[in-house]
Coordinates of C-alpha atoms in Angstrom, one line a residue:
M17 CA -20.1 10.3 92.1
T18 CA -20.9 9.3 95.7
A19 CA -18.7 9.6 98.6
A20 CA -17.6 5.7 98.6
S21 CA -16.9 5.5 95.3
A22 CA -14.0 8.7 95.5
V23 CA -12.7 6.9 98.1
N24 CA -11.9 4.1 96.1
A25 CA -11.3 6.1 93.1
F26 CA -8.3 7.9 95.3
A27 CA -7.0 4.8 96.9
I28 CA -6.8 3.9 93.0
S29 CA -5.3 7.1 92.2
S30 CA -2.8 6.5 94.9
S31 CA -2.0 3.4 94.7
T32 CA -0.8 3.2 90.7
F33 CA 0.7 6.7 91.7
L34 CA 2.9 5.4 94.4
F35 CA 3.6 1.8 91.8
V36 CA 4.5 3.9 88.7
F37 CA 6.6 6.8 90.7
W38 CA 8.8 4.9 93.1
A39 CA 9.3 2.2 90.0
L40 CA 11.0 5.0 87.1
F41 CA 12.4 7.3 90.0
P42 CA 15.9 4.8 90.5
V43 CA 15.7 4.4 86.4
V44 CA 15.2 8.5 85.6
N45 CA 17.2 9.7 88.1
P46 CA 16.5 13.0 88.2
P47 CA 19.5 14.1 90.4
G48 CA 22.2 12.3 88.6
S49 CA 21.2 12.7 85.6
A50 CA 22.0 16.4 86.3
L51 CA 25.1 16.2 86.6
V52 CA 25.9 14.1 83.7
F53 CA 23.3 17.4 81.9
L54 CA 25.5 20.0 83.5
T55 CA 29.1 18.5 82.4
M56 CA 27.3 17.9 78.7
T57 CA 26.2 21.8 78.6
R58 CA 29.1 22.9 80.9
R59 CA 29.4 26.3 78.9
L60 CA 25.9 27.4 78.0
N61 CA 24.6 30.7 79.6
H62 CA 22.2 29.8 83.1
R63 CA 19.2 31.3 80.6
N64 CA 20.2 28.1 77.6
R65 CA 20.1 25.2 80.3
S66 CA 16.9 26.5 81.9
D67 CA 15.1 26.6 78.8
L68 CA 16.8 23.1 77.7
A69 CA 15.6 22.5 81.4
T70 CA 12.1 22.9 80.2
R71 CA 11.3 21.2 77.2
I72 CA 13.6 17.8 78.4
G73 CA 10.5 18.3 81.4
V74 CA 7.9 18.3 78.7
F75 CA 9.9 16.0 76.8
S76 CA 9.9 13.5 79.9
F77 CA 6.6 13.5 80.4
L78 CA 5.6 12.4 76.6
I79 CA 8.4 9.9 76.6
I80 CA 7.0 8.1 79.6
I81 CA 3.1 8.3 79.6
A82 CA 3.7 7.0 76.3
S83 CA 5.1 4.1 77.0
L84 CA 2.9 3.7 79.8
L85 CA -0.4 4.3 77.4
M86 CA 0.1 2.3 74.7
G87 CA 4.3 1.1 74.7
A88 CA 2.9 -1.9 74.9
Y89 CA 0.4 -2.5 71.9
V90 CA 3.5 -0.7 69.6
L91 CA 5.5 -4.0 70.9
A92 CA 2.6 -5.9 70.2
F93 CA 2.1 -4.4 66.4
F94 CA 6.1 -5.2 65.9
G95 CA 5.9 -7.9 67.9
I96 CA 8.4 -7.5 69.8
S97 CA 8.1 -8.8 73.4
V98 CA 8.4 -7.1 76.7
A99 CA 11.5 -9.6 77.4
V100 CA 13.3 -8.9 74.2
L101 CA 12.9 -5.0 75.1
R102 CA 14.5 -5.2 78.5
V103 CA 17.3 -6.8 77.1
A104 CA 17.7 -4.4 74.3
G105 CA 17.5 -1.2 76.5
G106 CA 19.5 -3.6 79.3
M107 CA 22.6 -3.3 76.8
V108 CA 22.4 0.1 75.5
V109 CA 22.0 1.6 79.2
A110 CA 24.5 -0.4 80.3
A111 CA 26.8 0.4 77.5
A112 CA 25.9 4.4 77.8
G113 CA 26.7 4.4 81.8
W114 CA 30.1 2.2 80.5
K115 CA 30.9 5.0 78.3
L116 CA 30.5 8.4 80.1
M117 CA 32.0 6.2 83.3
N118 CA 35.2 6.2 81.4
A119 CA 35.3 9.1 79.4
P120 CA 37.4 11.8 80.3
A121 CA 35.8 14.7 82.8
D122 CA 37.0 17.5 80.0
S123 CA 35.0 15.4 76.7
R124 CA 31.9 15.4 78.0
S125 CA 31.0 18.8 77.6
S126 CA 32.1 18.3 73.5
D127 CA 28.8 15.6 73.0
V128 CA 26.3 19.3 73.1
D129 CA 26.8 22.4 70.6
T130 CA 27.2 25.0 73.3
D131 CA 27.5 27.3 71.0
A132 CA 27.0 31.6 73.2
D133 CA 24.8 32.3 70.5
L134 CA 22.6 28.8 70.0
N135 CA 19.0 29.9 69.2
A136 CA 16.0 27.9 69.9
K137 CA 16.1 25.9 66.4
N138 CA 18.9 23.9 68.2
I139 CA 18.2 23.7 71.9
M140 CA 15.0 21.9 70.9
R141 CA 17.0 19.3 68.3
Q142 CA 19.2 19.1 71.3
A143 CA 16.3 18.7 74.1
F144 CA 15.6 15.7 72.2
Y145 CA 18.7 13.8 71.6
P146 CA 21.0 13.5 73.5
L147 CA 19.0 15.0 76.2
T148 CA 16.0 13.5 76.9
M149 CA 16.8 10.1 74.6
P150 CA 18.7 8.4 75.8
L151 CA 20.1 10.7 78.6
T152 CA 17.2 11.6 80.9
T153 CA 14.4 8.9 79.6
G154 CA 16.0 6.1 77.5
P155 CA 15.1 2.7 77.2
G156 CA 16.0 1.6 80.7
T157 CA 13.0 4.0 81.1
I158 CA 10.7 3.5 78.3
A159 CA 11.4 -0.5 78.9
T160 CA 10.0 0.2 82.7
A161 CA 7.0 1.8 81.7
I162 CA 6.2 -0.1 79.3
A163 CA 6.5 -3.2 81.7
L164 CA 4.8 -1.4 84.0
G165 CA 1.5 -0.4 81.9
T166 CA 0.6 -3.9 81.1
T167 CA 1.1 -5.3 85.0
N168 CA -0.3 -2.4 86.8
P169 CA -2.9 -4.9 88.8
E170 CA -6.0 -2.1 88.8
V171 CA -6.4 -2.9 85.2
G172 CA -8.9 -4.5 84.5
H173 CA -10.4 -4.4 87.9
G174 CA -13.1 -1.2 87.5
G175 CA -10.3 1.3 87.7
A176 CA -8.8 2.1 84.3
I177 CA -9.8 5.7 84.7
W178 CA -8.1 6.5 87.7
N179 CA -5.4 4.1 86.9
V180 CA -4.5 6.4 84.1
L181 CA -4.6 9.3 86.2
G182 CA -2.3 7.9 88.4
G183 CA 0.0 7.7 85.7
A184 CA 0.5 10.7 84.1
A185 CA 0.5 12.3 87.8
A186 CA 3.6 9.9 88.6
A187 CA 5.1 11.0 84.9
A188 CA 3.8 14.2 85.7
S189 CA 6.2 14.4 89.3
L190 CA 9.6 13.0 87.5
A191 CA 8.9 15.5 84.4
I192 CA 8.8 18.1 87.4
L193 CA 11.6 17.0 89.3
V194 CA 14.1 16.7 85.5
F195 CA 12.8 20.1 85.2
V196 CA 14.1 20.8 88.8
C197 CA 17.3 19.7 89.0
Y198 CA 18.4 20.8 85.7
R199 CA 17.2 23.5 85.7
W200 CA 19.8 24.5 88.9
S201 CA 22.3 22.0 88.4
D202 CA 25.0 24.4 87.6
R203 CA 24.4 25.5 91.4
I204 CA 24.1 21.6 92.6
A205 CA 27.4 21.5 90.9
K206 CA 29.2 24.8 92.6
L207 CA 28.2 23.4 96.1
L208 CA 30.0 20.4 95.1
G209 CA 33.4 21.9 93.3
E210 CA 34.5 20.4 90.2
G211 CA 36.5 17.4 91.5
G212 CA 33.4 16.3 93.4
T213 CA 31.5 16.3 90.8
D214 CA 33.2 14.7 89.0
A215 CA 33.5 12.1 91.0
L216 CA 29.2 12.2 91.6
V217 CA 29.0 11.8 87.7
R218 CA 30.8 8.4 87.6
L219 CA 29.2 7.5 90.5
T220 CA 26.1 7.9 88.6
A221 CA 27.7 6.4 85.9
F222 CA 28.8 3.2 87.3
I223 CA 24.5 2.8 89.4
L224 CA 23.5 3.7 85.7
L225 CA 25.7 0.4 84.3
C226 CA 23.7 -0.9 87.2
I227 CA 20.7 -0.3 85.8
G228 CA 21.1 -1.5 82.3
M229 CA 22.6 -5.1 83.6
Q230 CA 19.6 -5.0 86.1
I231 CA 17.2 -4.7 83.3
L232 CA 19.1 -7.2 81.1
W233 CA 19.3 -10.3 83.5
I234 CA 15.9 -9.1 84.2
G235 CA 15.3 -9.4 80.5
L236 CA 17.2 -12.7 80.0
S237 CA 15.6 -14.1 82.6
D238 CA 12.2 -13.6 81.4
L239 CA 13.7 -15.6 77.8
L240 CA 15.3 -18.5 79.9
S241 CA 12.2 -19.2 81.9
S242 CA 10.5 -19.2 77.9
L243 CA 12.3 -21.8 76.6
P244 CA 10.8 -25.6 77.5
Q245 CA 13.9 -27.1 78.8
F246 CA 13.6 -24.3 82.3
Q247 CA 9.7 -24.8 82.3
S248 CA 8.3 -26.2 85.6
D249 CA 6.1 -29.6 84.8

């Protein structure tokens, strides 16, 4: 590889990394999701919470990278458009945000088995659902990642390999952020206090509701624009 081609490859990977990372970061929202994660695992000890954080980070990476690389093919196989996926994903995300925003503070800790003797098998089972899907990387993340995978400007211009590497690096970075924020979520909660944590969780839930509505609106706009009466001559 020549110096010029190396620089070009680095530029492609870097642009793809930034493109994917900053598009997915507000949807995944590791810091905000960490507080929701904490309220759902309030009675777990620090070691079990750390184990959960590790598994959630791994699952998050797998979901994001699979959505980026194979999501479009899966949708094509089932005949589902990205617009329809956005509508469905937006509805699910918005409903989750609404439910969390209106839930009593003491009820959020009951969504996950929090027995003191929680074993590794139970941790693994609940790490994927509900803590990874839909809490961390739910329909909104999947829809956004699939859309990114089908619209990245570098695809088809000789940069497919470096495009994949950049996307994988972005997915890995987001997964690491998820792990770090979830791993030390209890430390954040101690700094905020019970009242501050509850307020921030509700604010995060409202933002989640807004993200869901935005994804839903984008999907509806795409569907409406495909109708004959909305198409320009």
